[in-house]
Amino acid sequence: MSPTQGSGGRTLIKALLAALGLVLSVVLLSTAFFKWNLRGAGALLQPRFPLDEFVRALPGHLVWLLPFLLLQASVIPLRAVQWQSTLRRPVPLKERYHLVAIGAFVHNALPGKLGDVMRSFLLSRTQRIPFLRCLGSVGVCKLMEFAALMLLVSASLLGPFGGTLARFQGELKVAVYLCIGLVALVVLLAHWSAPLAHAMHRRHKLPRLESFLHHLSEGLGTARSFVGMARVFVFSVGPVLASALAYGMALHGIGISGGLFAGAVVLGAISLGQSLPGVPAGMGLYYFVTSWAARSLGATPEDAAAFSTLTHLGTVISQVAVGAWSVHVRKIRIRDLRKGGSLAREAAHHVAHDAVEPAPP
């Protein structure tokens, strides 16, 4: 097979995967507004409510949208503060803020959900830190946010809305076990990556894997001590609490009694549904998860659809607006952030360089 034929085959596969992702996303998104009738009797799609009345009722929900926007925007500076707790050397807060904001812009405005990868690359570029170390520091931040979220969800079960939230106990147990497993894996990698890398260096075997393990050990360095992990956990509570409160206010706004205590549960469902980067059906998953959770908590189908629509728009608008300002300040062209753009190509080259760079003895 010629290189041209191989390239054409890869392009076709990518196009088919993109089309499949788009179809899946549309199907999942439609569940917020329609019921799928697969039994053969009647229309395939049955509206959950009159769509014209839904549109007319949307302005009535704007009373909770402004505080939702502000709380979601506040997640960016809170994550900038949190990030320093996993970095081995000081990085100016202004620098961290702009990189987190640019990552939020990439995550919400461009396909692929690769904002955390991009902010890791930009930090490695501006601070001369190996990319894998930057990515490891971000990974520890995300893991501790997940742990803080699980604790907050568990605490929600003890609140006045605990009886209703109890129906999510099965999913919560799975999430807690997943969280414990991930924490254990990260701690093991943090402790054993460096010894394995040094053993490979002495035997002159697998230099690429040796380099990867060495940089991974440096990036996960915070996880080698209980005090370090506890410190990151404390700084992770802020962004999680702000986002959970935003969703709680939205649930309260659509008339769910005690909805302030249920925001963490919805946020947990969203986090589990969109945890993998590069998933092409991310938006469809968001509408599916949020509308299902709102209906399960007692919202009408119409209010649940409004909850999904406005929280999605609110999150995108707030974080894209804040991120776009940082993109402008740093004089980055948007086309360079897209897949295939100059920054994206440089990031791929940087990753490849880290993978083959000899590890220090």
mmCIF file of C-alpha atoms in Angstrom:
data_model
loop_
_atom_site.group_PDB
_atom_site.id
_atom_site.type_symbol
_atom_site.label_atom_id
_atom_site.label_comp_id
_atom_site.label_asym_id
_atom_site.label_seq_id
_atom_site.Cartn_x
_atom_site.Cartn_y
_atom_site.Cartn_z
ATOM 1 C CA MET A 1 0.000 0.000 0.000
ATOM 2 C CA SER A 2 1.370 3.411 -0.982
ATOM 3 C CA PRO A 3 1.680 6.261 1.551
ATOM 4 C CA THR A 4 -1.072 8.125 -0.314
ATOM 5 C CA GLN A 5 -3.453 5.163 -0.004
ATOM 6 C CA GLY A 6 -2.630 4.791 3.700
ATOM 7 C CA SER A 7 -3.284 8.478 4.308
ATOM 8 C CA GLY A 8 -6.574 8.259 2.425
ATOM 9 C CA GLY A 9 -7.643 5.267 4.504
ATOM 10 C CA ARG A 10 -6.865 7.054 7.756
ATOM 11 C CA THR A 11 -8.792 10.117 6.566
ATOM 12 C CA LEU A 12 -11.805 7.957 5.731
ATOM 13 C CA ILE A 13 -11.710 6.274 9.153
ATOM 14 C CA LYS A 14 -11.486 9.651 10.882
ATOM 15 C CA ALA A 15 -14.434 10.938 8.823
ATOM 16 C CA LEU A 16 -16.521 7.868 9.689
ATOM 17 C CA LEU A 17 -15.696 8.201 13.401
ATOM 18 C CA ALA A 18 -16.579 11.900 13.317
ATOM 19 C CA ALA A 19 -19.892 11.136 11.611
ATOM 20 C CA LEU A 20 -20.643 8.375 14.131
ATOM 21 C CA GLY A 21 -19.818 10.727 17.005
ATOM 22 C CA LEU A 22 -22.089 13.423 15.560
ATOM 23 C CA VAL A 23 -25.000 10.996 15.137
ATOM 24 C CA LEU A 24 -24.537 9.643 18.667
ATOM 25 C CA SER A 25 -24.360 13.157 20.088
ATOM 26 C CA VAL A 26 -27.553 14.202 18.309
ATOM 27 C CA VAL A 27 -29.380 11.085 19.527
ATOM 28 C CA LEU A 28 -28.278 11.657 23.137
ATOM 29 C CA LEU A 29 -29.102 15.371 22.983
ATOM 30 C CA SER A 30 -32.579 14.637 21.621
ATOM 31 C CA THR A 31 -33.476 12.648 24.755
ATOM 32 C CA ALA A 32 -33.795 15.931 26.680
ATOM 33 C CA PHE A 33 -36.633 16.986 24.369
ATOM 34 C CA PHE A 34 -38.062 13.758 22.908
ATOM 35 C CA LYS A 35 -38.848 10.181 23.863
ATOM 36 C CA TRP A 36 -37.627 7.526 21.447
ATOM 37 C CA ASN A 37 -40.466 5.146 20.617
ATOM 38 C CA LEU A 38 -38.802 1.895 19.535
ATOM 39 C CA ARG A 39 -41.866 -0.314 19.876
ATOM 40 C CA GLY A 40 -43.161 0.441 16.388
ATOM 41 C CA ALA A 41 -46.519 1.969 17.338
ATOM 42 C CA GLY A 42 -46.775 5.695 16.658
ATOM 43 C CA ALA A 43 -44.091 8.210 15.783
ATOM 44 C CA LEU A 44 -40.453 7.321 16.379
ATOM 45 C CA LEU A 45 -39.851 10.610 18.212
ATOM 46 C CA GLN A 46 -42.457 11.823 20.675
ATOM 47 C CA PRO A 47 -42.025 15.319 22.186
ATOM 48 C CA ARG A 48 -41.817 15.373 25.968
ATOM 49 C CA PHE A 49 -43.554 18.798 25.956
ATOM 50 C CA PRO A 50 -44.752 21.461 23.463
ATOM 51 C CA LEU A 51 -41.567 22.976 22.061
ATOM 52 C CA ASP A 52 -43.152 26.387 21.397
ATOM 53 C CA GLU A 53 -44.160 26.717 25.066
ATOM 54 C CA PHE A 54 -40.648 25.652 26.073
ATOM 55 C CA VAL A 55 -39.105 28.497 24.053
ATOM 56 C CA ARG A 56 -41.540 31.064 25.462
ATOM 57 C CA ALA A 57 -40.794 29.943 29.025
ATOM 58 C CA LEU A 58 -36.997 30.222 28.714
ATOM 59 C CA PRO A 59 -36.765 33.928 29.706
ATOM 60 C CA GLY A 60 -38.358 33.052 33.047
ATOM 61 C CA HIS A 61 -35.288 30.976 33.935
ATOM 62 C CA LEU A 62 -32.812 33.821 33.370
ATOM 63 C CA VAL A 63 -33.093 34.897 37.022
ATOM 64 C CA TRP A 64 -30.686 32.130 38.054
ATOM 65 C CA LEU A 65 -28.532 32.247 34.921
ATOM 66 C CA LEU A 66 -26.456 35.301 35.926
ATOM 67 C CA PRO A 67 -25.225 33.839 39.250
ATOM 68 C CA PHE A 68 -24.607 30.562 37.403
ATOM 69 C CA LEU A 69 -22.393 32.414 34.893
ATOM 70 C CA LEU A 70 -20.423 34.147 37.641
ATOM 71 C CA LEU A 71 -19.860 30.966 39.639
ATOM 72 C CA GLN A 72 -18.716 29.027 36.569
ATOM 73 C CA ALA A 73 -16.344 31.844 35.611
ATOM 74 C CA SER A 74 -14.874 31.801 39.128
ATOM 75 C CA VAL A 75 -13.711 28.210 38.602
ATOM 76 C CA ILE A 76 -10.859 29.456 36.381
ATOM 77 C CA PRO A 77 -9.008 31.611 38.968
ATOM 78 C CA LEU A 78 -9.680 28.975 41.635
ATOM 79 C CA ARG A 79 -8.014 26.339 39.447
ATOM 80 C CA ALA A 80 -5.110 28.694 38.824
ATOM 81 C CA VAL A 81 -4.554 28.888 42.593
ATOM 82 C CA GLN A 82 -4.948 25.113 42.926
ATOM 83 C CA TRP A 83 -2.384 24.361 40.189
ATOM 84 C CA GLN A 84 0.574 25.748 42.134
ATOM 85 C CA SER A 85 0.059 23.077 44.809
ATOM 86 C CA THR A 86 1.150 20.366 42.317
ATOM 87 C CA LEU A 87 4.042 22.258 40.681
ATOM 88 C CA ARG A 88 7.594 21.651 41.855
ATOM 89 C CA ARG A 89 8.652 25.311 41.530
ATOM 90 C CA PRO A 90 6.771 28.618 41.787
ATOM 91 C CA VAL A 91 4.955 29.890 38.699
ATOM 92 C CA PRO A 92 3.425 33.392 38.783
ATOM 93 C CA LEU A 93 -0.317 33.405 39.473
ATOM 94 C CA LYS A 94 -0.944 35.598 36.432
ATOM 95 C CA GLU A 95 0.767 33.024 34.213
ATOM 96 C CA ARG A 96 -1.194 30.152 35.717
ATOM 97 C CA TYR A 97 -4.453 32.076 35.393
ATOM 98 C CA HIS A 98 -3.978 32.804 31.685
ATOM 99 C CA LEU A 99 -3.002 29.210 30.912
ATOM 100 C CA VAL A 100 -5.989 27.766 32.781
ATOM 101 C CA ALA A 101 -8.266 30.257 31.001
ATOM 102 C CA ILE A 102 -6.822 29.348 27.591
ATOM 103 C CA GLY A 103 -7.305 25.677 28.440
ATOM 104 C CA ALA A 104 -10.936 26.382 29.353
ATOM 105 C CA PHE A 105 -11.386 28.166 26.023
ATOM 106 C CA VAL A 106 -9.957 25.194 24.096
ATOM 107 C CA HIS A 107 -12.080 22.747 26.115
ATOM 108 C CA ASN A 108 -15.357 24.583 25.489
ATOM 109 C CA ALA A 109 -14.900 26.273 22.105
ATOM 110 C CA LEU A 110 -12.932 23.695 20.099
ATOM 111 C CA PRO A 111 -13.594 19.987 19.465
ATOM 112 C CA GLY A 112 -11.727 17.267 21.316
ATOM 113 C CA LYS A 113 -11.970 18.465 24.961
ATOM 114 C CA LEU A 114 -8.171 18.865 25.062
ATOM 115 C CA GLY A 115 -7.959 22.023 27.150
ATOM 116 C CA ASP A 116 -5.909 20.404 29.924
ATOM 117 C CA VAL A 117 -3.413 19.057 27.379
ATOM 118 C CA MET A 118 -3.055 22.509 25.827
ATOM 119 C CA ARG A 119 -2.518 24.318 29.145
ATOM 120 C CA SER A 120 0.093 21.710 30.095
ATOM 121 C CA PHE A 121 1.910 22.262 26.823
ATOM 122 C CA LEU A 122 1.808 26.055 27.136
ATOM 123 C CA LEU A 123 3.245 25.830 30.667
ATOM 124 C CA SER A 124 6.047 23.599 29.432
ATOM 125 C CA ARG A 125 6.738 26.087 26.664
ATOM 126 C CA THR A 126 6.810 29.229 28.799
ATOM 127 C CA GLN A 127 8.427 27.813 31.957
ATOM 128 C CA ARG A 128 10.811 25.299 30.344
ATOM 129 C CA ILE A 129 9.317 22.354 32.220
ATOM 130 C CA PRO A 130 9.079 18.967 30.453
ATOM 131 C CA PHE A 131 5.591 18.469 29.058
ATOM 132 C CA LEU A 132 4.935 15.176 30.834
ATOM 133 C CA ARG A 133 5.732 16.793 34.185
ATOM 134 C CA CYS A 134 3.230 19.569 33.467
ATOM 135 C CA LEU A 135 0.614 17.061 32.361
ATOM 136 C CA GLY A 136 1.215 14.988 35.509
ATOM 137 C CA SER A 137 0.681 18.060 37.698
ATOM 138 C CA VAL A 138 -2.628 18.740 35.949
ATOM 139 C CA GLY A 139 -3.591 15.071 36.336
ATOM 140 C CA VAL A 140 -3.101 15.242 40.106
ATOM 141 C CA CYS A 141 -5.256 18.402 40.203
ATOM 142 C CA LYS A 142 -8.064 16.685 38.295
ATOM 143 C CA LEU A 143 -7.836 13.586 40.474
ATOM 144 C CA MET A 144 -8.083 15.596 43.695
ATOM 145 C CA GLU A 145 -11.025 17.546 42.265
ATOM 146 C CA PHE A 146 -12.709 14.204 41.636
ATOM 147 C CA ALA A 147 -11.986 13.145 45.223
ATOM 148 C CA ALA A 148 -13.341 16.445 46.572
ATOM 149 C CA LEU A 149 -16.442 16.029 44.426
ATOM 150 C CA MET A 150 -17.054 12.505 45.743
ATOM 151 C CA LEU A 151 -16.779 13.808 49.318
ATOM 152 C CA LEU A 152 -19.213 16.619 48.518
ATOM 153 C CA VAL A 153 -21.670 14.199 46.901
ATOM 154 C CA SER A 154 -21.479 11.936 49.952
ATOM 155 C CA ALA A 155 -22.139 14.918 52.223
ATOM 156 C CA SER A 156 -25.175 15.835 50.084
ATOM 157 C CA LEU A 157 -26.755 12.509 51.003
ATOM 158 C CA LEU A 158 -26.813 13.668 54.632
ATOM 159 C CA GLY A 159 -28.672 16.897 53.832
ATOM 160 C CA PRO A 160 -32.419 17.578 53.801
ATOM 161 C CA PHE A 161 -32.598 16.248 50.253
ATOM 162 C CA GLY A 162 -30.928 12.967 51.165
ATOM 163 C CA GLY A 163 -34.063 10.857 50.702
ATOM 164 C CA THR A 164 -34.378 11.830 47.061
ATOM 165 C CA LEU A 165 -30.638 11.627 46.425
ATOM 166 C CA ALA A 166 -30.561 8.114 47.880
ATOM 167 C CA ARG A 167 -31.645 6.757 44.498
ATOM 168 C CA PHE A 168 -28.159 7.618 43.231
ATOM 169 C CA GLN A 169 -26.377 5.544 45.897
ATOM 170 C CA GLY A 170 -25.547 2.738 43.460
ATOM 171 C CA GLU A 171 -23.874 5.102 41.003
ATOM 172 C CA LEU A 172 -22.149 6.881 43.894
ATOM 173 C CA LYS A 173 -20.593 3.637 45.142
ATOM 174 C CA VAL A 174 -19.187 2.925 41.683
ATOM 175 C CA ALA A 175 -17.764 6.456 41.488
ATOM 176 C CA VAL A 176 -16.219 6.232 44.968
ATOM 177 C CA TYR A 177 -14.562 2.900 44.169
ATOM 178 C CA LEU A 178 -13.291 4.370 40.898
ATOM 179 C CA CYS A 179 -11.904 7.376 42.762
ATOM 180 C CA ILE A 180 -10.144 5.188 45.338
ATOM 181 C CA GLY A 181 -8.672 3.036 42.585
ATOM 182 C CA LEU A 182 -7.372 6.059 40.667
ATOM 183 C CA VAL A 183 -5.821 7.593 43.789
ATOM 184 C CA ALA A 184 -4.112 4.285 44.591
ATOM 185 C CA LEU A 185 -2.815 4.017 41.009
ATOM 186 C CA VAL A 186 -1.417 7.554 41.049
ATOM 187 C CA VAL A 187 0.274 7.001 44.426
ATOM 188 C CA LEU A 188 1.867 3.770 43.160
ATOM 189 C CA LEU A 189 3.078 5.467 39.973
ATOM 190 C CA ALA A 190 4.449 8.398 41.972
ATOM 191 C CA HIS A 191 6.451 6.065 44.243
ATOM 192 C CA TRP A 192 7.656 3.458 41.736
ATOM 193 C CA SER A 193 8.099 5.303 38.416
ATOM 194 C CA ALA A 194 11.526 6.730 39.361
ATOM 195 C CA PRO A 195 12.985 3.433 40.700
ATOM 196 C CA LEU A 196 11.818 1.621 37.563
ATOM 197 C CA ALA A 197 13.323 4.355 35.366
ATOM 198 C CA HIS A 198 16.677 4.123 37.181
ATOM 199 C CA ALA A 199 16.661 0.323 36.879
ATOM 200 C CA MET A 200 16.109 0.613 33.123
ATOM 201 C CA HIS A 201 18.872 3.215 32.887
ATOM 202 C CA ARG A 202 21.383 0.887 34.577
ATOM 203 C CA ARG A 203 20.474 -1.923 32.202
ATOM 204 C CA HIS A 204 20.345 0.366 29.125
ATOM 205 C CA LYS A 205 16.926 -0.993 28.177
ATOM 206 C CA LEU A 206 13.813 0.704 26.760
ATOM 207 C CA PRO A 207 15.131 4.320 26.805
ATOM 208 C CA ARG A 208 11.793 5.782 25.729
ATOM 209 C CA LEU A 209 9.864 4.059 28.507
ATOM 210 C CA GLU A 210 12.643 5.041 30.919
ATOM 211 C CA SER A 211 12.277 8.703 29.971
ATOM 212 C CA PHE A 212 8.484 8.528 30.182
ATOM 213 C CA LEU A 213 8.606 7.015 33.682
ATOM 214 C CA HIS A 214 11.146 9.579 34.862
ATOM 215 C CA HIS A 215 9.060 12.565 33.725
ATOM 216 C CA LEU A 216 5.897 10.909 35.033
ATOM 217 C CA SER A 217 7.515 10.538 38.449
ATOM 218 C CA GLU A 218 8.405 14.229 38.465
ATOM 219 C CA GLY A 219 4.900 15.266 37.398
ATOM 220 C CA LEU A 220 3.257 13.127 40.078
ATOM 221 C CA GLY A 221 5.766 14.158 42.750
ATOM 222 C CA THR A 222 3.066 15.661 44.971
ATOM 223 C CA ALA A 223 1.431 12.239 45.318
ATOM 224 C CA ARG A 224 4.517 10.807 47.047
ATOM 225 C CA SER A 225 3.530 12.327 50.393
ATOM 226 C CA PHE A 226 0.293 12.362 52.352
ATOM 227 C CA VAL A 227 0.827 16.014 53.264
ATOM 228 C CA GLY A 228 1.276 16.942 49.599
ATOM 229 C CA MET A 229 -1.905 15.151 48.541
ATOM 230 C CA ALA A 230 -3.841 16.672 51.447
ATOM 231 C CA ARG A 231 -2.661 20.143 50.438
ATOM 232 C CA VAL A 232 -3.795 19.635 46.850
ATOM 233 C CA PHE A 233 -7.126 18.287 48.118
ATOM 234 C CA VAL A 234 -7.723 21.443 50.180
ATOM 235 C CA PHE A 235 -7.063 23.675 47.162
ATOM 236 C CA SER A 236 -9.320 21.438 45.028
ATOM 237 C CA VAL A 237 -12.382 22.078 47.173
ATOM 238 C CA GLY A 238 -12.772 25.659 45.890
ATOM 239 C CA PRO A 239 -13.388 24.979 42.158
ATOM 240 C CA VAL A 240 -15.569 21.954 42.937
ATOM 241 C CA LEU A 241 -17.678 23.855 45.469
ATOM 242 C CA ALA A 242 -18.159 26.820 43.113
ATOM 243 C CA SER A 243 -19.352 24.599 40.256
ATOM 244 C CA ALA A 244 -21.557 22.448 42.513
ATOM 245 C CA LEU A 245 -23.152 25.584 43.977
ATOM 246 C CA ALA A 246 -23.795 26.869 40.442
ATOM 247 C CA TYR A 247 -25.694 23.703 39.508
ATOM 248 C CA GLY A 248 -27.449 23.692 42.865
ATOM 249 C CA MET A 249 -28.717 27.236 42.292
ATOM 250 C CA ALA A 250 -29.905 26.203 38.838
ATOM 251 C CA LEU A 251 -31.825 23.235 40.284
ATOM 252 C CA HIS A 252 -33.350 25.508 42.910
ATOM 253 C CA GLY A 253 -34.243 27.948 40.130
ATOM 254 C CA ILE A 254 -36.261 25.362 38.224
ATOM 255 C CA GLY A 255 -38.310 24.665 41.352
ATOM 256 C CA ILE A 256 -36.621 21.630 42.917
ATOM 257 C CA SER A 257 -36.990 21.923 46.679
ATOM 258 C CA GLY A 258 -33.577 21.523 48.319
ATOM 259 C CA GLY A 259 -31.909 21.699 44.936
ATOM 260 C CA LEU A 260 -28.906 23.544 46.389
ATOM 261 C CA PHE A 261 -27.841 20.264 48.015
ATOM 262 C CA ALA A 262 -28.219 18.301 44.769
ATOM 263 C CA GLY A 263 -25.838 20.349 42.618
ATOM 264 C CA ALA A 264 -22.896 18.136 43.565
ATOM 265 C CA VAL A 265 -24.780 15.021 42.436
ATOM 266 C CA VAL A 266 -25.485 16.505 39.010
ATOM 267 C CA LEU A 267 -21.886 17.707 38.735
ATOM 268 C CA GLY A 268 -20.687 14.210 39.600
ATOM 269 C CA ALA A 269 -22.865 12.707 36.880
ATOM 270 C CA ILE A 270 -21.511 15.227 34.365
ATOM 271 C CA SER A 271 -17.911 14.523 35.386
ATOM 272 C CA LEU A 272 -18.319 10.776 34.960
ATOM 273 C CA GLY A 273 -20.100 11.195 31.622
ATOM 274 C CA GLN A 274 -17.438 13.506 30.182
ATOM 275 C CA SER A 275 -14.331 12.187 31.892
ATOM 276 C CA LEU A 276 -12.512 10.990 28.771
ATOM 277 C CA PRO A 277 -10.865 13.570 26.474
ATOM 278 C CA GLY A 278 -11.541 13.324 22.782
ATOM 279 C CA VAL A 279 -15.033 11.803 23.114
ATOM 280 C CA PRO A 280 -16.972 13.113 20.066
ATOM 281 C CA ALA A 281 -20.403 12.897 21.730
ATOM 282 C CA GLY A 282 -19.562 15.157 24.670
ATOM 283 C CA MET A 283 -22.371 17.665 24.181
ATOM 284 C CA GLY A 284 -24.948 14.926 23.665
ATOM 285 C CA LEU A 285 -23.771 13.209 26.840
ATOM 286 C CA TYR A 286 -24.128 16.487 28.740
ATOM 287 C CA TYR A 287 -27.779 16.955 27.705
ATOM 288 C CA PHE A 288 -28.578 13.304 28.320
ATOM 289 C CA VAL A 289 -27.032 13.221 31.812
ATOM 290 C CA THR A 290 -28.266 16.602 33.053
ATOM 291 C CA SER A 291 -31.834 16.230 31.818
ATOM 292 C CA TRP A 292 -32.076 12.679 33.192
ATOM 293 C CA ALA A 293 -30.687 13.801 36.579
ATOM 294 C CA ALA A 294 -33.067 16.781 36.772
ATOM 295 C CA ARG A 295 -36.088 14.602 35.947
ATOM 296 C CA SER A 296 -34.945 12.032 38.517
ATOM 297 C CA LEU A 297 -34.836 14.779 41.147
ATOM 298 C CA GLY A 298 -38.436 15.767 40.439
ATOM 299 C CA ALA A 299 -38.232 18.376 37.670
ATOM 300 C CA THR A 300 -40.809 18.391 34.905
ATOM 301 C CA PRO A 301 -39.487 17.327 31.467
ATOM 302 C CA GLU A 302 -39.798 20.949 30.293
ATOM 303 C CA ASP A 303 -37.850 22.339 33.255
ATOM 304 C CA ALA A 304 -35.254 19.566 32.928
ATOM 305 C CA ALA A 305 -34.670 20.500 29.283
ATOM 306 C CA ALA A 306 -34.371 24.177 30.244
ATOM 307 C CA PHE A 307 -31.882 23.199 32.952
ATOM 308 C CA SER A 308 -29.741 21.302 30.426
ATOM 309 C CA THR A 309 -29.923 24.006 27.773
ATOM 310 C CA LEU A 310 -29.187 27.017 29.967
ATOM 311 C CA THR A 311 -26.482 25.388 32.107
ATOM 312 C CA HIS A 312 -24.717 24.236 28.949
ATOM 313 C CA LEU A 313 -24.924 27.667 27.359
ATOM 314 C CA GLY A 314 -23.981 29.333 30.658
ATOM 315 C CA THR A 315 -20.884 27.166 31.115
ATOM 316 C CA VAL A 316 -19.724 27.649 27.532
ATOM 317 C CA ILE A 317 -20.391 31.398 27.473
ATOM 318 C CA SER A 318 -18.712 32.104 30.829
ATOM 319 C CA GLN A 319 -15.579 30.051 30.258
ATOM 320 C CA VAL A 320 -15.196 30.909 26.587
ATOM 321 C CA ALA A 321 -15.565 34.622 27.352
ATOM 322 C CA VAL A 322 -12.970 34.509 30.131
ATOM 323 C CA GLY A 323 -10.685 32.294 28.054
ATOM 324 C CA ALA A 324 -11.030 34.447 24.922
ATOM 325 C CA TRP A 325 -9.694 37.434 26.869
ATOM 326 C CA SER A 326 -6.594 35.457 27.863
ATOM 327 C CA VAL A 327 -6.159 34.252 24.266
ATOM 328 C CA HIS A 328 -6.267 37.911 23.194
ATOM 329 C CA VAL A 329 -3.865 39.060 25.932
ATOM 330 C CA ARG A 330 -1.349 36.328 25.053
ATOM 331 C CA LYS A 331 -1.733 37.175 21.346
ATOM 332 C CA ILE A 332 -2.605 33.622 20.349
ATOM 333 C CA ARG A 333 -4.511 33.045 17.130
ATOM 334 C CA ILE A 334 -7.502 30.745 17.493
ATOM 335 C CA ARG A 335 -6.619 28.821 14.347
ATOM 336 C CA ASP A 336 -3.282 27.905 15.970
ATOM 337 C CA LEU A 337 -5.137 26.222 18.847
ATOM 338 C CA ARG A 338 -7.194 23.980 16.588
ATOM 339 C CA LYS A 339 -6.058 20.501 15.649
ATOM 340 C CA GLY A 340 -3.526 20.948 12.882
ATOM 341 C CA GLY A 341 -2.730 24.526 13.908
ATOM 342 C CA SER A 342 0.824 25.623 14.656
ATOM 343 C CA LEU A 343 0.492 25.305 18.447
ATOM 344 C CA ALA A 344 -1.143 21.896 18.105
ATOM 345 C CA ARG A 345 1.668 20.700 15.802
ATOM 346 C CA GLU A 346 4.291 22.080 18.165
ATOM 347 C CA ALA A 347 2.607 20.331 21.090
ATOM 348 C CA ALA A 348 2.753 17.015 19.218
ATOM 349 C CA HIS A 349 6.455 17.598 18.473
ATOM 350 C CA HIS A 350 7.085 18.533 22.116
ATOM 351 C CA VAL A 351 5.437 15.325 23.340
ATOM 352 C CA ALA A 352 7.514 13.267 20.923
ATOM 353 C CA HIS A 353 10.689 15.039 22.108
ATOM 354 C CA ASP A 354 9.885 14.285 25.750
ATOM 355 C CA ALA A 355 9.289 10.653 24.854
ATOM 356 C CA VAL A 356 12.786 10.193 23.404
ATOM 357 C CA GLU A 357 14.781 12.643 25.512
ATOM 358 C CA PRO A 358 17.329 10.720 27.576
ATOM 359 C CA ALA A 359 16.418 10.595 31.238
ATOM 360 C CA PRO A 360 19.020 11.837 33.727
ATOM 361 C CA PRO A 361 20.852 9.110 35.603
#
